[in-house]
PDB file of C-alpha atoms and ligand atoms in Angstrom:
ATOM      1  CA  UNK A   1       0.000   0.000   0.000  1.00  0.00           C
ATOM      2  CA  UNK A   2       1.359   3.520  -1.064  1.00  0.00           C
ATOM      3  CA  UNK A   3       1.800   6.096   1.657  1.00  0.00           C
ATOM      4  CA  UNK A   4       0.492   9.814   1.297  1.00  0.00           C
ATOM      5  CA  UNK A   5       4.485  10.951   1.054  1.00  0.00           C
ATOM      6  CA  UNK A   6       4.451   9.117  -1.733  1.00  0.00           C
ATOM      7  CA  UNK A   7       2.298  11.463  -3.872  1.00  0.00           C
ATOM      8  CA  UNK A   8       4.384  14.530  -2.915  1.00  0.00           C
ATOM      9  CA  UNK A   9       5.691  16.737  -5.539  1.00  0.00           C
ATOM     10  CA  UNK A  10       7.503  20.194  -5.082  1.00  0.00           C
ATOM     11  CA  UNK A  11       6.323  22.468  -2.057  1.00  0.00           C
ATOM     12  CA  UNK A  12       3.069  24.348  -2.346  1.00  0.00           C
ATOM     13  CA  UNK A  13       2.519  27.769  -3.495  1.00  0.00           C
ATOM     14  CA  UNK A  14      -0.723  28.267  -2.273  1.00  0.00           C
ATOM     15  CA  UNK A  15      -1.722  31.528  -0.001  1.00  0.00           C
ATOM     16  CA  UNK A  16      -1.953  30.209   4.037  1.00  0.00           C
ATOM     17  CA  UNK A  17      -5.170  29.395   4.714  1.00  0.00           C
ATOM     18  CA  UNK A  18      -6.090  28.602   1.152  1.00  0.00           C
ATOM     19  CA  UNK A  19      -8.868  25.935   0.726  1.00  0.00           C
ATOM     20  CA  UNK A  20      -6.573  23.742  -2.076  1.00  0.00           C
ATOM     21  CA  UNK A  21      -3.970  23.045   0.663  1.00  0.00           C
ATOM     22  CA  UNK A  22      -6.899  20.942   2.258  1.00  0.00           C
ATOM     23  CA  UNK A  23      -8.722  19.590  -0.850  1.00  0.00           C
ATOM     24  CA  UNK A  24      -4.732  18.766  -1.845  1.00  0.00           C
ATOM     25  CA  UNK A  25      -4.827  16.329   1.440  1.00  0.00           C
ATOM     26  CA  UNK A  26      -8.012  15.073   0.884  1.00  0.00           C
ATOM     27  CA  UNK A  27      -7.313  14.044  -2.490  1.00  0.00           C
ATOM     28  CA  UNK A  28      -4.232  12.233  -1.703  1.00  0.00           C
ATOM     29  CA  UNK A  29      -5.835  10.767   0.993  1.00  0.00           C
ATOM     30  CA  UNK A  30      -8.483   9.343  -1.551  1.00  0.00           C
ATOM     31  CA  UNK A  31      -6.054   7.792  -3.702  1.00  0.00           C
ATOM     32  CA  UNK A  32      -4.371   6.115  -0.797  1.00  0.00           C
ATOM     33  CA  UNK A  33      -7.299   4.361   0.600  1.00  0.00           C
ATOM     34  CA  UNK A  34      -8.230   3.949  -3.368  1.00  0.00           C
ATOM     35  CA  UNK A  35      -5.107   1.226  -3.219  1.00  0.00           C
ATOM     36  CA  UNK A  36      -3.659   3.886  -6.260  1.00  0.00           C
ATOM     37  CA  UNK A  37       0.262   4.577  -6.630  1.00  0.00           C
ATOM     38  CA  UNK A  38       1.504   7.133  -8.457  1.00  0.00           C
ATOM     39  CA  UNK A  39       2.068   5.608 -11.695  1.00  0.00           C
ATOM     40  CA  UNK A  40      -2.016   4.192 -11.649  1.00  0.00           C
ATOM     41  CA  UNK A  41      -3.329   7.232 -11.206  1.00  0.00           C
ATOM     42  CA  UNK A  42      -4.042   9.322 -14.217  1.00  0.00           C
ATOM     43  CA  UNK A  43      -4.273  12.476 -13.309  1.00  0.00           C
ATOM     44  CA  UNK A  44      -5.351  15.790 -15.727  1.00  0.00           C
ATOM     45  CA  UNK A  45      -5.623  19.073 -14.297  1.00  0.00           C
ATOM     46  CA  UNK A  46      -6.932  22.285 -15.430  1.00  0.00           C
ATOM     47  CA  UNK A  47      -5.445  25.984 -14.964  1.00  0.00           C
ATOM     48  CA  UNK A  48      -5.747  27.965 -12.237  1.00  0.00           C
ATOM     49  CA  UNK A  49      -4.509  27.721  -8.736  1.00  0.00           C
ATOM     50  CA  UNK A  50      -5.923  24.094  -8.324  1.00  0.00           C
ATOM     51  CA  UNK A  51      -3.965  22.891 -11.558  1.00  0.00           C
ATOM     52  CA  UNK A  52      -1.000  23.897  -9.819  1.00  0.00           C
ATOM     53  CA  UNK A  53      -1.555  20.745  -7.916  1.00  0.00           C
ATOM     54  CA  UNK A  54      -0.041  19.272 -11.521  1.00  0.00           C
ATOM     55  CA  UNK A  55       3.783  20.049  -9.328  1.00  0.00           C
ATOM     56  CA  UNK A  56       2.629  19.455  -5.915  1.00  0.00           C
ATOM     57  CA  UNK A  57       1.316  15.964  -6.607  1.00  0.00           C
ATOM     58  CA  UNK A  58       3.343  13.231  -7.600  1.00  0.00           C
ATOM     59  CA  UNK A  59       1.439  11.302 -10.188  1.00  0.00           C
ATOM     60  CA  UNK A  60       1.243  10.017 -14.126  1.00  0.00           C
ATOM     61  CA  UNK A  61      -0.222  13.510 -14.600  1.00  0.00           C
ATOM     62  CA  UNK A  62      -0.539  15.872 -17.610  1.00  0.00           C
ATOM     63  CA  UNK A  63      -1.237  20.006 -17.103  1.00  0.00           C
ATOM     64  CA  UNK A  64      -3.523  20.417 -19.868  1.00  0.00           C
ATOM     65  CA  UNK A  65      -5.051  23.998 -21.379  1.00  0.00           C
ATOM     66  CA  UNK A  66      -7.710  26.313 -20.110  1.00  0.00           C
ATOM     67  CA  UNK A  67     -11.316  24.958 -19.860  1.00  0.00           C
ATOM     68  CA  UNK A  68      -9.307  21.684 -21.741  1.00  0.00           C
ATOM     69  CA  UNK A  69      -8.935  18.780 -18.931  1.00  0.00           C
ATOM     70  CA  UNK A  70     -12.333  17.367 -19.925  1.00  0.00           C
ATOM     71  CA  UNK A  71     -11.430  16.478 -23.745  1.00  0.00           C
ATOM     72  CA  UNK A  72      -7.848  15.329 -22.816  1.00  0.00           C
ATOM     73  CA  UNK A  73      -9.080  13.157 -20.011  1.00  0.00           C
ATOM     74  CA  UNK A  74     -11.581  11.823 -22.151  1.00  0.00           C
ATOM     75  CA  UNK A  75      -9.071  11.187 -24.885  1.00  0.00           C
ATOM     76  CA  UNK A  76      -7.116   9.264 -21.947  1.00  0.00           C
ATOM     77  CA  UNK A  77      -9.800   6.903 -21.019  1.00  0.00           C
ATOM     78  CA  UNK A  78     -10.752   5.955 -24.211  1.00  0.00           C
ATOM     79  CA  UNK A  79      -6.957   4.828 -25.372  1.00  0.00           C
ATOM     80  CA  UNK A  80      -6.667   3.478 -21.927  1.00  0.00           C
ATOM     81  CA  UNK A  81      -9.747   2.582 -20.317  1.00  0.00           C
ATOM     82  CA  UNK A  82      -8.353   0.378 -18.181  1.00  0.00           C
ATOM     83  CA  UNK A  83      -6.842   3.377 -15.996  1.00  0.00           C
ATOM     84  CA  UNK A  84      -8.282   5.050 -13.099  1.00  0.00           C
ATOM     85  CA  UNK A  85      -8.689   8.880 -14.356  1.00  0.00           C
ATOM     86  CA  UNK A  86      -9.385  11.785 -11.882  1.00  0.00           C
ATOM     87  CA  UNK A  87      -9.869  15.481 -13.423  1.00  0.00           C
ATOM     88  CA  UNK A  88      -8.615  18.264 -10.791  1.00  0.00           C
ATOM     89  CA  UNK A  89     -10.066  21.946 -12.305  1.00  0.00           C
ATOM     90  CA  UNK A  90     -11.152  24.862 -10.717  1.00  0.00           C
ATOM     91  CA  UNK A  91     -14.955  26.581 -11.532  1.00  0.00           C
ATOM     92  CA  UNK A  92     -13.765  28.985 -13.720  1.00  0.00           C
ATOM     93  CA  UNK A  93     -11.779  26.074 -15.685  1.00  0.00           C
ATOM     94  CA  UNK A  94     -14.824  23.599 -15.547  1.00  0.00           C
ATOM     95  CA  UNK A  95     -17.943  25.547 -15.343  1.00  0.00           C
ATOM     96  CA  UNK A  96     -16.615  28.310 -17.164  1.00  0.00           C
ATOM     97  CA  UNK A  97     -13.329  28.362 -20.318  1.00  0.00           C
ATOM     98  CA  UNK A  98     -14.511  24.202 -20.350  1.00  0.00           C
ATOM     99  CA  UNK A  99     -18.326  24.634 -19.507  1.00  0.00           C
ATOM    100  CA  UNK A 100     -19.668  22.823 -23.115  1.00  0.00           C
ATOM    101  CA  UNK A 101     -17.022  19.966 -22.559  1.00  0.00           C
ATOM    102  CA  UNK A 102     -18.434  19.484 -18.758  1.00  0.00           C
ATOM    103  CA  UNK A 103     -21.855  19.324 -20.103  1.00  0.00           C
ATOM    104  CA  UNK A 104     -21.171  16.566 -22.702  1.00  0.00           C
ATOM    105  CA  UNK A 105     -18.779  14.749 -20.654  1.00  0.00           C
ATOM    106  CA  UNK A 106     -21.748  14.349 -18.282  1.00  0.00           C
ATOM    107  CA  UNK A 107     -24.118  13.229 -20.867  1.00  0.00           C
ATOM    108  CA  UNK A 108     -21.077  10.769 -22.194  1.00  0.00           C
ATOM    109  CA  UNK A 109     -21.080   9.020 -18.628  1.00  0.00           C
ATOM    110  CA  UNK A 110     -16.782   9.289 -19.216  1.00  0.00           C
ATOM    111  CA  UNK A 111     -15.829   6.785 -16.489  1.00  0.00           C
ATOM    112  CA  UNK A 112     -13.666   9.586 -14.547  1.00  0.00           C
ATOM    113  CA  UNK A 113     -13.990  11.726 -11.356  1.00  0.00           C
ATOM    114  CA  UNK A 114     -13.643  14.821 -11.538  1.00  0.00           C
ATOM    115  CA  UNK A 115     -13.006  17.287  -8.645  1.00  0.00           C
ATOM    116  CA  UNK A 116     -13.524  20.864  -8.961  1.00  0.00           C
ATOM    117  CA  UNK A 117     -12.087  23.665  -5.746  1.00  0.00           C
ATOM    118  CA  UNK A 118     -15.262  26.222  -6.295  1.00  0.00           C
ATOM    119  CA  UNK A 119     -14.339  29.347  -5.245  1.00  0.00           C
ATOM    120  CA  UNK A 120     -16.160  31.961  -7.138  1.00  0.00           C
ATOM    121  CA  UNK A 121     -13.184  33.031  -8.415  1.00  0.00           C
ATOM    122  CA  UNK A 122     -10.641  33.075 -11.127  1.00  0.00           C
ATOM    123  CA  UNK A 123      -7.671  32.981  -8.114  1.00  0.00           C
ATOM    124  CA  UNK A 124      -4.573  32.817  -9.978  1.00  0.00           C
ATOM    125  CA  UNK A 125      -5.202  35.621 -12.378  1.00  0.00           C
ATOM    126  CA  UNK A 126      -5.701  37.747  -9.115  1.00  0.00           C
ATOM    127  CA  UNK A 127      -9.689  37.569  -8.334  1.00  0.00           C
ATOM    128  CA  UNK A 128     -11.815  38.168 -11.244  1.00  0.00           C
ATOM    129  CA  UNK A 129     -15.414  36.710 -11.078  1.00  0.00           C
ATOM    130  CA  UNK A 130     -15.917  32.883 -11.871  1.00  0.00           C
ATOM    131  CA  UNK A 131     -19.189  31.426 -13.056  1.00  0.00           C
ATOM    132  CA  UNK A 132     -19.741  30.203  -9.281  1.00  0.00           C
ATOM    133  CA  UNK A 133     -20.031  33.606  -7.706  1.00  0.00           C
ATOM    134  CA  UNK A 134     -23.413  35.423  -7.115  1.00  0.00           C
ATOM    135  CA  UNK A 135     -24.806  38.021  -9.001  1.00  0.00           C
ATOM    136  CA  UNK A 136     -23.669  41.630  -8.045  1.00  0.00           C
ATOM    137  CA  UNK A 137     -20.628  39.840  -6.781  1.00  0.00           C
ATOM    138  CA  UNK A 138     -17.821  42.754  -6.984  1.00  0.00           C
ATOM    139  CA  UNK A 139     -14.734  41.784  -8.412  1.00  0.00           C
ATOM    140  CA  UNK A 140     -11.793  43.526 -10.671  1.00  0.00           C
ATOM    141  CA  UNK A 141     -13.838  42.498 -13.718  1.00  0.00           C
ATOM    142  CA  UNK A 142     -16.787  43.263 -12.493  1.00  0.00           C
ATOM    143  CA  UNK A 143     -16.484  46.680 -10.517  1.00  0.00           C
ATOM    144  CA  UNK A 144     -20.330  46.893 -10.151  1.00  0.00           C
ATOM    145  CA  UNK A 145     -21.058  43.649  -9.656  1.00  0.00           C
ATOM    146  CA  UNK A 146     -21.430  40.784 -11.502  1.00  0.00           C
ATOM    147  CA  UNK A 147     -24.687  40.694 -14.602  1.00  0.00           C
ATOM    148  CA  UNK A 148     -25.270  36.950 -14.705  1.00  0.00           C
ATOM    149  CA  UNK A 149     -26.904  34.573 -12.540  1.00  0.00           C
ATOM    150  CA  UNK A 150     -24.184  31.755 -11.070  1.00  0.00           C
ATOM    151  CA  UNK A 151     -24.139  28.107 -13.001  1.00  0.00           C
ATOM    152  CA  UNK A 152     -25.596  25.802 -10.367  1.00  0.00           C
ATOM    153  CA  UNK A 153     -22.972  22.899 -10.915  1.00  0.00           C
ATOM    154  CA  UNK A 154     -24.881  20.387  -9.286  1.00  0.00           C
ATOM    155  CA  UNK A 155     -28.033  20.719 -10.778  1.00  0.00           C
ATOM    156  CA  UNK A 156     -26.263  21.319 -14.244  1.00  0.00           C
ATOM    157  CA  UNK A 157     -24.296  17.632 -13.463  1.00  0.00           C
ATOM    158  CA  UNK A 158     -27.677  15.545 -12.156  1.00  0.00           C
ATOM    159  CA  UNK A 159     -29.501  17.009 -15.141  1.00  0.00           C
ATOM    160  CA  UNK A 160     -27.496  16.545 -17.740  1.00  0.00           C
ATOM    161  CA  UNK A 161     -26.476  12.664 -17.336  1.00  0.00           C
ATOM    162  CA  UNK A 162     -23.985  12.793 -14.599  1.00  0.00           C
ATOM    163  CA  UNK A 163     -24.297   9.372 -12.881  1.00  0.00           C
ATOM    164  CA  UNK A 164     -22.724  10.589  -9.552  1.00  0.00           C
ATOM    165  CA  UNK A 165     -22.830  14.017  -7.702  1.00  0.00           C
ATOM    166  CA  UNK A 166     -21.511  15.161  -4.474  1.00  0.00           C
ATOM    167  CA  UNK A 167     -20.422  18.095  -2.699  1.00  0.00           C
ATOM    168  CA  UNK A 168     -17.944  18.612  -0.591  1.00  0.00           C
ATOM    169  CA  UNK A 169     -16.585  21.665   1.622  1.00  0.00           C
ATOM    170  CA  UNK A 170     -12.492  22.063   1.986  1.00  0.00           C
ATOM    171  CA  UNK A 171     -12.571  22.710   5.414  1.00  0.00           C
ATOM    172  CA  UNK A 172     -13.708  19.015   6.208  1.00  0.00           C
ATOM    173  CA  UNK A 173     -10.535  16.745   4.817  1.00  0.00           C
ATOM    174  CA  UNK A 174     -12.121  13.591   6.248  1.00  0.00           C
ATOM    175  CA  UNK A 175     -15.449  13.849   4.745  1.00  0.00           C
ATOM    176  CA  UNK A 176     -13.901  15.223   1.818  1.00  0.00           C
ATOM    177  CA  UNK A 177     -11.552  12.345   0.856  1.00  0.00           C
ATOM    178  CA  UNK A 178     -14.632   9.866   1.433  1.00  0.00           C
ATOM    179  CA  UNK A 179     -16.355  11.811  -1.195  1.00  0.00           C
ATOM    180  CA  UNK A 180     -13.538  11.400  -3.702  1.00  0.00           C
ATOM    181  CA  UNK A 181     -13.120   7.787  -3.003  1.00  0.00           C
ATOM    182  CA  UNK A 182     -16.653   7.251  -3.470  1.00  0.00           C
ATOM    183  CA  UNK A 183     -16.716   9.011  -6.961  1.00  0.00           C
ATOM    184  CA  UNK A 184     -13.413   7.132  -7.859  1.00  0.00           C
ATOM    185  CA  UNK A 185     -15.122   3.535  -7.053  1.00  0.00           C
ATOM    186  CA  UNK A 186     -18.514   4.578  -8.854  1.00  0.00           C
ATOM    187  CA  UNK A 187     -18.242   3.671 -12.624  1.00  0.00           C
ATOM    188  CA  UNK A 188     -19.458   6.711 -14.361  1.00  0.00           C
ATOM    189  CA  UNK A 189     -19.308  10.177 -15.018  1.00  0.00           C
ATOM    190  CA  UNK A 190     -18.421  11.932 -11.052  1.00  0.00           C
ATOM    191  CA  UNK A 191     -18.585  15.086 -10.244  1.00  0.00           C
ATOM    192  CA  UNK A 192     -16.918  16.341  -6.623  1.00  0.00           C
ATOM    193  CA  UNK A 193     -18.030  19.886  -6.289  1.00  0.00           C
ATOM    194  CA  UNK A 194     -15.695  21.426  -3.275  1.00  0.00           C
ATOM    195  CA  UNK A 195     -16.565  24.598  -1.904  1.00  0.00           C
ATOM    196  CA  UNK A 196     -13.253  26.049  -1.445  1.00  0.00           C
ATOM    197  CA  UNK A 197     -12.176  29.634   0.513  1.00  0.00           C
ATOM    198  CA  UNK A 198     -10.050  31.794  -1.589  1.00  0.00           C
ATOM    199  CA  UNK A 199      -8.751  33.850   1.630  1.00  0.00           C
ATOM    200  CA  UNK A 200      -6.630  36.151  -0.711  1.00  0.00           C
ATOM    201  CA  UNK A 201      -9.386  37.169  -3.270  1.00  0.00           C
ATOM    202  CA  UNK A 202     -12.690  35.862  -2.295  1.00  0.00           C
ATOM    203  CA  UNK A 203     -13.894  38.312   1.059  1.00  0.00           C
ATOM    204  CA  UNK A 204     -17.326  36.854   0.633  1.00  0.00           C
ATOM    205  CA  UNK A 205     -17.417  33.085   0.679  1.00  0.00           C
ATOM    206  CA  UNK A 206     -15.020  32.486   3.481  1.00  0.00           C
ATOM    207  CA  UNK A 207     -14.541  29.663   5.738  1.00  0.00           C
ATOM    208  CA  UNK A 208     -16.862  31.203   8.417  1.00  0.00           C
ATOM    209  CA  UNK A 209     -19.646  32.023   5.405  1.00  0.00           C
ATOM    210  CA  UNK A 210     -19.770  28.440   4.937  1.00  0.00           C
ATOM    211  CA  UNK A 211     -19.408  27.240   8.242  1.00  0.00           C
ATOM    212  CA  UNK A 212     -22.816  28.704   8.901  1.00  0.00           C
ATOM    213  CA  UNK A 213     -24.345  27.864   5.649  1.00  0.00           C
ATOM    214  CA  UNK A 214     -23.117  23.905   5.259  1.00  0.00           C
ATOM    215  CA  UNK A 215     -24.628  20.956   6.393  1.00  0.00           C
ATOM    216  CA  UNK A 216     -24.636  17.372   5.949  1.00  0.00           C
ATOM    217  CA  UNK A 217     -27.046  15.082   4.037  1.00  0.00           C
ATOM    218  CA  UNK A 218     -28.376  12.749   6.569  1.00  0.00           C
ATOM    219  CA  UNK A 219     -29.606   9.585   5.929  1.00  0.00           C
ATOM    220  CA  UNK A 220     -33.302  10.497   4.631  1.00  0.00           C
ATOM    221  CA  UNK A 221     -31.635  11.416   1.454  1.00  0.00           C
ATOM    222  CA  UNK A 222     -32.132   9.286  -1.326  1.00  0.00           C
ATOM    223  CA  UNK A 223     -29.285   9.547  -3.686  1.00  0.00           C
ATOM    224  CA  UNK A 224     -31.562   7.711  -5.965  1.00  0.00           C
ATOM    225  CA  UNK A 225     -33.967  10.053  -6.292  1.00  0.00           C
ATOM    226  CA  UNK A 226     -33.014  12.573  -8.989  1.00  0.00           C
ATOM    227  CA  UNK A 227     -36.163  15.148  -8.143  1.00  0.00           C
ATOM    228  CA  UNK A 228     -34.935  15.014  -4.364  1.00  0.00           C
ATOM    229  CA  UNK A 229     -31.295  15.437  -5.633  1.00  0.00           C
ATOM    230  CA  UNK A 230     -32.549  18.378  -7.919  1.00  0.00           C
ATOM    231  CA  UNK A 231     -34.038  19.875  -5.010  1.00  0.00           C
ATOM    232  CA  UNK A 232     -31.196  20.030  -3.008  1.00  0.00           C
ATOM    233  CA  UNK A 233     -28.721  21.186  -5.387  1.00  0.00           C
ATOM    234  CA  UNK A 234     -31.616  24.103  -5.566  1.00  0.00           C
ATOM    235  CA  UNK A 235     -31.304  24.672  -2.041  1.00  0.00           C
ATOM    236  CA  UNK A 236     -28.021  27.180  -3.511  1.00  0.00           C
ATOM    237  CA  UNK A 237     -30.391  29.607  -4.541  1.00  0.00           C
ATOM    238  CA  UNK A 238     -31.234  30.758  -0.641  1.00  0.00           C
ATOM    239  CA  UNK A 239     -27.905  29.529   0.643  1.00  0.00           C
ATOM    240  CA  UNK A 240     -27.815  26.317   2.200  1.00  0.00           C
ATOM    241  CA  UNK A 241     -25.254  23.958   0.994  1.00  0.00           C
ATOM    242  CA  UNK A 242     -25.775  19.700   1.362  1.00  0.00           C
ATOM    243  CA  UNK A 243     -22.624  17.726   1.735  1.00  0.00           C
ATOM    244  CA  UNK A 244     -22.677  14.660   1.001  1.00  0.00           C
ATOM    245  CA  UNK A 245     -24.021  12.352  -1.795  1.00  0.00           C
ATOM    246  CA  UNK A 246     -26.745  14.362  -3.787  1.00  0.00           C
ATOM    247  CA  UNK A 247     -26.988  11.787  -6.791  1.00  0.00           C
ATOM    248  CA  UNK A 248     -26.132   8.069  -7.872  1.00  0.00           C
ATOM    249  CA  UNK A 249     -27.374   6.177 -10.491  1.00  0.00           C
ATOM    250  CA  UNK A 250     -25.672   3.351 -12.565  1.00  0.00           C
ATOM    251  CA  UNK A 251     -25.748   3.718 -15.635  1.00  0.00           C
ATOM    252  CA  UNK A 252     -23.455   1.866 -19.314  1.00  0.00           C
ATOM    253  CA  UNK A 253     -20.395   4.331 -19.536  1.00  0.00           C
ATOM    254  CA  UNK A 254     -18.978   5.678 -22.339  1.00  0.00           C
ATOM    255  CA  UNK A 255     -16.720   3.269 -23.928  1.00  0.00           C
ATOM    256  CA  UNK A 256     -18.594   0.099 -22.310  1.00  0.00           C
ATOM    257  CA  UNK A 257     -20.950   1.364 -25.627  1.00  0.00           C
ATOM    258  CA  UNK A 258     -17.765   1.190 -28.133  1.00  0.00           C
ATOM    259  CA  UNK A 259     -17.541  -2.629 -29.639  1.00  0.00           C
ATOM    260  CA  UNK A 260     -13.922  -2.027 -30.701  1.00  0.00           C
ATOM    261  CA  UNK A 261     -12.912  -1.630 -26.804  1.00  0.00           C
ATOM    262  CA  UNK A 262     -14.363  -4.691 -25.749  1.00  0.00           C
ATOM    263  CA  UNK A 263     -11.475  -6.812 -26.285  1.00  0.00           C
ATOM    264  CA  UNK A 264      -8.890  -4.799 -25.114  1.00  0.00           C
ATOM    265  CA  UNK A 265      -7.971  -1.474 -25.059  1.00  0.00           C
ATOM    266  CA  UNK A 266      -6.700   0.741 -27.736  1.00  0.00           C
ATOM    267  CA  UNK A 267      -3.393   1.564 -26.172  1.00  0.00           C
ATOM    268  CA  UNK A 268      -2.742  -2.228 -26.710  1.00  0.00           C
ATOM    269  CA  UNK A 269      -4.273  -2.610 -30.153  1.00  0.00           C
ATOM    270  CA  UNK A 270      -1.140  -3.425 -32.628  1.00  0.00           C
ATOM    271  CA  UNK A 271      -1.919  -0.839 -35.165  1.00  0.00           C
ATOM    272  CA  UNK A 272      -0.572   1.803 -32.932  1.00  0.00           C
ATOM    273  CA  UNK A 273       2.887   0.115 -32.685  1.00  0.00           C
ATOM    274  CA  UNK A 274       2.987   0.648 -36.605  1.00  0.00           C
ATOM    275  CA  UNK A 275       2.901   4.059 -36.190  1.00  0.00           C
ATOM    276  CA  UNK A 276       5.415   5.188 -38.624  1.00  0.00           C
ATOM    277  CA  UNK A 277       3.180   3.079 -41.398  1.00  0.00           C
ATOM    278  CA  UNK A 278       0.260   4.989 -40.927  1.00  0.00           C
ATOM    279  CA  UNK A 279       2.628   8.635 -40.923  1.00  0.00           C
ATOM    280  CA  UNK A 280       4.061   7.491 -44.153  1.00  0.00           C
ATOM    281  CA  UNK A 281       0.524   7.773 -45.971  1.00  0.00           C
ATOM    282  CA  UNK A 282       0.917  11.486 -44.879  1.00  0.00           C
ATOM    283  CA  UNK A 283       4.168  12.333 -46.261  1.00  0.00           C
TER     284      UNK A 283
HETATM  285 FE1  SF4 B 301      -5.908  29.834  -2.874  1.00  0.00          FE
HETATM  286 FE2  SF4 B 301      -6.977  32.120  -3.676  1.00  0.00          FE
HETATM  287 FE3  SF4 B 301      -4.387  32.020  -2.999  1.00  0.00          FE
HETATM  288 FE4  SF4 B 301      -5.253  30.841  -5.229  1.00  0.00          FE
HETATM  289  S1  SF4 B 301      -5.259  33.033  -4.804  1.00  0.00           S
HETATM  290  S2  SF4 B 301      -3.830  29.950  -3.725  1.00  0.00           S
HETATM  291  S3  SF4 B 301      -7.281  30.091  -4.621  1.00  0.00           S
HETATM  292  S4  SF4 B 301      -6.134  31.681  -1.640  1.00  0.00           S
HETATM  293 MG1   MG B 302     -11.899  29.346  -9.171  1.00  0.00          MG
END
């Protein structure tokens, strides 16, 4: 079994206080207990202060584009769907730059969890408003506050095919690493939405804001029950925030629907060790 030192990478740059340093644990956590090593894992993050986690996390890991991780991990799974594949993005990356990927992926059912730090902000370009924020939310984009109405991310998820939904809060590691191992074991399209403090840029949704606001599903919840799920990813819109499991359903995923990938996968199909044959009809 792998210990958590073992998925260290370089030090850190995150503010003090910073929700990603715990989301960071938890996630590492979650692979442990997920009986992953580094080399099992594939890992694709976004941009943004949580894709920073690409150095601080010791894994077969690729940094991809802005609003890209979706299509690249997708691209992953089906040449190797075989591997475990987690997606670690921020809500500007995911609901925002990649918001048409996240909606497709969802109605794909992409076998791959995906965890996303929601801050309401786009952190590491220094604060401007994120699709998670509230409206009139004042930020160095928006001086006056902020047009639009915030993406609900869980509602968008459960009603557009996602086939597991949770949410999560960074300052509760243990609760939040059962979360992620509980997406990584479902087989489907999972969504971790973790409501993560930006101390530096965020004044508004701080860890005391959601301290008050947060609570935990108990066990009349039916994750089963999509209108009950609905209804409490709703429950955003007069600020109350459910942790726990809103949604599960099972449901075929993506390439359990392709015939050619029933054999084996396409990573170890032998037309892509002829490589150089197929380039030559190019040249
Ligand atoms: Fe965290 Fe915000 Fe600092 Fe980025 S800018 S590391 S999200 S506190
Ligand atoms: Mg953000």
């Amino acid at each position: 079994m792998s210990k958590i030192d073992d998925f260290d990478g370089y030090t850190p740059t995150w503010c003090p206080g910073c929700g990603d340093w715990g989301i960071g644990i938890a996630i590492k956590s979650a692979l442990i207990k997920s009986n992953l090593t580094p080399s099992k894992a594939m890992i694709i993050f976004g941009i943004g202060c949580s894709g920073n986690m690409n150095d601080f996390l010791n894994a077969y890991a690729m940094h991809s584009l802005h609003g890209r991780s979706l299509p690249n991990a997708i691209g992953a799974k089906i040449a190797q769907h075989s591997a475990t594949v987690l997606v670690i993005v921020g809500d500007g990356d995911c609901y925002g730059e990649g918001g048409n990927h996240f909606i497709h992926a969802c109605r794909g059912n992409h076998d791959m969890t995906v965890v996303v730090h929601d801050n309401g902000v786009y952190g590491l370009t220094t604060g401007q408003v994120a699709p998670t924020a509230d409206k009139g939310y004042k930020s160095k984009s928006t001086p006056s506050g902020i047009i639009e109405v915030p993406i609900n991310p869980l509602a968008l998820a459960i009603s557009q095919g996602a086939t597991f939904v949770a949410q999560g809060f960074a300052g509760d590691i243990n609760h939040a690493t059962t979360l992620i191992q509980r997406a990584m074991e479902h087989k489907g399209f999972s969504l971790v939405n973790i409501l993560q403090p930006c101390v530096t840029f965020n004044k508004v949704n701080t860890y005391q804001y959601y301290l008050s606001r947060v609570y935990k599903l108990g066990e009349d919840h039916s994750p089963t029950d999509k209108r009950a799920a609905l209804e409490k990813a709703m429950e955003a819109e007069i600020e109350k925030f459910p942790l726990g499991v809103l949604y599960q359903k099972s449901r075929p995923v993506f390439t359990d629907s392709i015939p050619q990938l029933a054999s084996t996968t396409l990573l170890q199909k032998s037309r892509f060790t002829r490589i150089d044959e197929l380039l030559a009809d190019f040249v």
